[in-house]
Amino acid sequence: MTLTNEQLIQIRRHLHQIPELALHETQTHEYLLSVIKGFNQQFLEIRETPELPTALFVLVKGSNPQRTIGYRTDIDALPVEEKTGLPFKSQHPGVMHACGHDIHMTVALGVLNYFAENQPKDNLLFFFQPAEESDYGGKRAYEAGLFSGKWCPDEFYGLHDNPDLPAGAIGCRMGTLFAGTTEVNIDLNGKGGHAAYPQDANDTVVAAAALIMQVQTVISRSIDPIHSGVITLGKIRGGSIRNVIAGHTRIEGTIRGLTQKMIKKIDGRLQDICEGVGRSFNMDVKLGLNQGGYWPVENNPQLTKFFIDYMQKTPDVNFIETAPAMTGEDFGFLLAKFPGTMFWLGVDDDSQLHSATLTPDEAAIKRGVDAITGFMNARMAK
């Protein structure tokens, strides 16, 4: 039987109570598996894998497959202490689905359940992905070779909930939806000494100050103002006491850009500045850049045009064209490997994502399921 709205809400509330951090989603994995095994199994093949133990792959076998359409949902939570006061609040202290992945999973289960009852024309691949918030679950799956053979999608889709959009609304845009991110770590190594004898030391705090000021010119003078990029150096630590010159200072921050090309350009300019500061202050300046799996979420032009056209023409869908967001999402790595589209599902909440008070409107779940199943049917008819 197709899941009712009430059943979907109950699934979501159960998932909300058992949030787990990246690569530790064992209880979530077992619950998802139990729900999926309750579906009609005639067209389903379930795959678990030792390379990524908390992940789940489900293949829905098509009646006359010409391609495999992938759908991804993330399953991990955040280290946030919940403050919603909900009767079904998190039962795991200090962990919460503060990014709405419980909504994501429930929508995916609703779509999977629909096609378990209504055999699709093409093959459908559902990927329940661990470690989106950290540890690069999408990249891990790809690099482990888990998308191969019949488990390889020809195109990939996924959603993220959005508290700024009305419940059930679908938001999307051509081009980049989410920025890519790079973690920045800079270590300046000079020579410590007494504050009264600066000539005998090499002050890394002064060099760090010069470096930070130079970095502010990267976006304003090296990036096309029509496009967007961000460098934030959010943490600096140097020295231990007021009358000692620091021999080591560490700076940590983040780079964000709307295309992989832009991120590489910003990375290169930051490398130039670090090398220049090292020469200017006669000290060792080491730059560490870690993009991990958080590439820009760049929507495929042809597939996204079809997606937007369908949503705009469907009377029951409230479609909203959205601006790009500077937040990161690891689905961008998979979209760099497979053509596809990411989109927003509105959940209408005053609290923002990653907030301890995030309370999505559950009316979004069934509307999301209906919009996505309708789109997939239209896509398979193409």
CSV table of N, CA and C in Angstrom, one decimal, residues 39-98:
chain,number,residue,atom,x,y,z
A,39,PHE,N,7.9,-2.5,2.3
A,39,PHE,CA,7.3,-2.2,1.0
A,39,PHE,C,7.1,-3.4,0.1
A,40,ASN,N,6.4,-3.3,-0.9
A,40,ASN,CA,6.3,-4.4,-1.9
A,40,ASN,C,7.7,-4.6,-2.5
A,41,GLN,N,8.1,-5.9,-2.4
A,41,GLN,CA,9.5,-6.2,-2.8
A,41,GLN,C,9.6,-6.7,-4.3
A,42,GLN,N,8.5,-6.7,-5.0
A,42,GLN,CA,8.5,-7.3,-6.3
A,42,GLN,C,9.6,-6.7,-7.2
A,43,PHE,N,9.7,-5.3,-7.2
A,43,PHE,CA,10.6,-4.6,-8.1
A,43,PHE,C,11.9,-4.1,-7.4
A,44,LEU,N,12.0,-4.5,-6.1
A,44,LEU,CA,13.1,-3.9,-5.4
A,44,LEU,C,14.3,-4.8,-5.2
A,45,GLU,N,15.5,-4.2,-5.2
A,45,GLU,CA,16.7,-4.9,-4.8
A,45,GLU,C,17.5,-3.9,-3.8
A,46,ILE,N,17.8,-4.5,-2.7
A,46,ILE,CA,18.4,-3.7,-1.6
A,46,ILE,C,19.9,-4.1,-1.5
A,47,ARG,N,20.7,-3.1,-1.3
A,47,ARG,CA,22.1,-3.3,-1.3
A,47,ARG,C,22.7,-2.6,-0.1
A,48,GLU,N,23.5,-3.4,0.8
A,48,GLU,CA,24.3,-2.8,1.8
A,48,GLU,C,25.7,-3.1,1.4
A,49,THR,N,26.7,-2.3,2.0
A,49,THR,CA,28.0,-2.4,1.5
A,49,THR,C,29.0,-2.2,2.7
A,50,PRO,N,30.0,-3.0,2.8
A,50,PRO,CA,31.0,-2.8,3.9
A,50,PRO,C,31.8,-1.6,3.7
A,51,GLU,N,32.0,-1.1,2.5
A,51,GLU,CA,32.8,0.1,2.3
A,51,GLU,C,32.2,1.4,2.9
A,52,LEU,N,30.8,1.4,3.1
A,52,LEU,CA,30.1,2.5,3.7
A,52,LEU,C,28.9,1.9,4.4
A,53,PRO,N,29.2,1.3,5.6
A,53,PRO,CA,28.2,0.4,6.3
A,53,PRO,C,26.9,1.0,6.6
A,54,THR,N,26.8,2.3,6.8
A,54,THR,CA,25.5,2.9,7.2
A,54,THR,C,24.7,3.4,6.0
A,55,ALA,N,25.3,3.3,4.8
A,55,ALA,CA,24.6,3.6,3.5
A,55,ALA,C,23.6,2.5,3.1
A,56,LEU,N,22.6,2.9,2.4
A,56,LEU,CA,21.7,2.0,1.8
A,56,LEU,C,21.5,2.4,0.3
A,57,PHE,N,21.5,1.3,-0.5
A,57,PHE,CA,21.1,1.5,-2.0
A,57,PHE,C,19.9,0.7,-2.2
A,58,VAL,N,18.9,1.2,-2.9
A,58,VAL,CA,17.7,0.5,-3.3
A,58,VAL,C,17.5,0.7,-4.8
A,59,LEU,N,17.5,-0.4,-5.6
A,59,LEU,CA,17.2,-0.3,-7.0
A,59,LEU,C,15.7,-0.7,-7.2
A,60,VAL,N,15.0,0.1,-7.9
A,60,VAL,CA,13.7,-0.2,-8.4
A,60,VAL,C,13.8,-0.6,-9.8
A,61,LYS,N,13.5,-1.8,-10.2
A,61,LYS,CA,13.7,-2.3,-11.5
A,61,LYS,C,12.5,-1.9,-12.4
A,62,GLY,N,12.9,-1.2,-13.5
A,62,GLY,CA,11.9,-0.7,-14.5
A,62,GLY,C,11.3,-1.8,-15.4
A,63,SER,N,10.2,-1.4,-15.9
A,63,SER,CA,9.5,-2.4,-16.8
A,63,SER,C,10.1,-2.5,-18.2
A,64,ASN,N,10.7,-1.3,-18.6
A,64,ASN,CA,11.4,-1.3,-19.9
A,64,ASN,C,12.5,-0.2,-19.9
A,65,PRO,N,13.5,-0.5,-19.1
A,65,PRO,CA,14.5,0.5,-18.7
A,65,PRO,C,15.4,1.0,-19.9
A,66,GLN,N,15.4,2.3,-20.1
A,66,GLN,CA,16.3,2.9,-21.0
A,66,GLN,C,17.5,3.6,-20.3
A,67,ARG,N,17.3,3.8,-19.0
A,67,ARG,CA,18.3,4.5,-18.2
A,67,ARG,C,18.1,4.2,-16.7
A,68,THR,N,19.0,4.7,-15.9
A,68,THR,CA,18.8,4.6,-14.4
A,68,THR,C,18.8,6.0,-13.9
A,69,ILE,N,17.7,6.4,-13.2
A,69,ILE,CA,17.5,7.7,-12.6
A,69,ILE,C,17.8,7.6,-11.1
A,70,GLY,N,18.8,8.3,-10.7
A,70,GLY,CA,19.2,8.3,-9.3
A,70,GLY,C,18.5,9.3,-8.4
A,71,TYR,N,18.3,9.0,-7.2
A,71,TYR,CA,17.8,9.9,-6.2
A,71,TYR,C,18.5,9.8,-4.9
A,72,ARG,N,19.1,10.8,-4.4
A,72,ARG,CA,19.9,10.8,-3.2
A,72,ARG,C,19.2,11.5,-2.0
A,73,THR,N,19.3,10.9,-0.9
A,73,THR,CA,18.9,11.6,0.4
A,73,THR,C,20.0,11.4,1.4
A,74,ASP,N,20.3,12.5,2.2
A,74,ASP,CA,21.3,12.4,3.3
A,74,ASP,C,20.6,11.9,4.6
A,75,ILE,N,21.4,11.3,5.5
A,75,ILE,CA,20.7,10.6,6.6
A,75,ILE,C,21.4,11.0,7.9
A,76,ASP,N,22.4,11.8,7.9
A,76,ASP,CA,23.1,12.2,9.2
A,76,ASP,C,22.5,13.4,9.8
A,77,ALA,N,22.9,13.7,11.1
A,77,ALA,CA,22.4,14.8,11.9
A,77,ALA,C,23.6,15.7,12.3
A,78,LEU,N,23.3,16.6,13.2
A,78,LEU,CA,24.3,17.6,13.6
A,78,LEU,C,24.5,17.5,15.1
A,79,PRO,N,25.7,18.0,15.6
A,79,PRO,CA,25.9,18.0,17.1
A,79,PRO,C,25.3,19.3,17.7
A,80,VAL,N,24.0,19.3,17.7
A,80,VAL,CA,23.2,20.4,18.2
A,80,VAL,C,22.3,19.9,19.3
A,81,GLU,N,22.2,20.6,20.4
A,81,GLU,CA,21.2,20.2,21.5
A,81,GLU,C,19.9,20.8,21.1
A,82,GLU,N,18.9,20.0,20.9
A,82,GLU,CA,17.6,20.4,20.5
A,82,GLU,C,16.8,21.3,21.5
A,83,LYS,N,16.2,22.3,21.1
A,83,LYS,CA,15.5,23.2,21.9
A,83,LYS,C,14.1,23.5,21.4
A,84,THR,N,13.5,22.6,20.7
A,84,THR,CA,12.2,22.8,20.1
A,84,THR,C,11.0,22.5,21.1
A,85,GLY,N,11.3,21.7,22.1
A,85,GLY,CA,10.2,21.3,23.0
A,85,GLY,C,9.2,20.4,22.4
A,86,LEU,N,9.4,19.8,21.3
A,86,LEU,CA,8.5,18.9,20.6
A,86,LEU,C,8.3,17.6,21.4
A,87,PRO,N,7.1,17.0,21.4
A,87,PRO,CA,7.0,15.7,22.1
A,87,PRO,C,7.8,14.6,21.5
A,88,PHE,N,8.2,14.8,20.2
A,88,PHE,CA,9.0,13.8,19.6
A,88,PHE,C,10.4,14.3,19.3
A,89,LYS,N,10.9,15.1,20.3
A,89,LYS,CA,12.3,15.6,20.1
A,89,LYS,C,13.3,14.6,20.2
A,90,SER,N,14.6,14.9,19.9
A,90,SER,CA,15.7,14.0,19.8
A,90,SER,C,15.8,13.3,21.2
A,91,GLN,N,16.0,12.0,21.1
A,91,GLN,CA,16.3,11.1,22.2
A,91,GLN,C,17.8,11.0,22.4
A,92,HIS,N,18.6,11.6,21.6
A,92,HIS,CA,20.1,11.5,21.7
A,92,HIS,C,20.6,12.8,22.1
A,93,PRO,N,21.1,12.9,23.3
A,93,PRO,CA,21.5,14.2,23.9
A,93,PRO,C,22.7,14.8,23.0
A,94,GLY,N,22.5,16.1,22.7
A,94,GLY,CA,23.5,16.8,21.9
A,94,GLY,C,23.5,16.5,20.5
A,95,VAL,N,22.5,15.8,20.0
A,95,VAL,CA,22.5,15.5,18.5
A,95,VAL,C,21.0,15.8,18.0
A,96,MET,N,20.9,16.4,16.9
A,96,MET,CA,19.6,16.8,16.4
A,96,MET,C,19.6,16.9,14.9
A,97,HIS,N,18.4,16.6,14.3
A,97,HIS,CA,18.3,16.8,12.9
A,97,HIS,C,17.9,18.3,12.6
A,98,ALA,N,19.0,19.1,12.9
A,98,ALA,CA,18.8,20.5,12.8
A,98,ALA,C,18.9,21.0,11.4
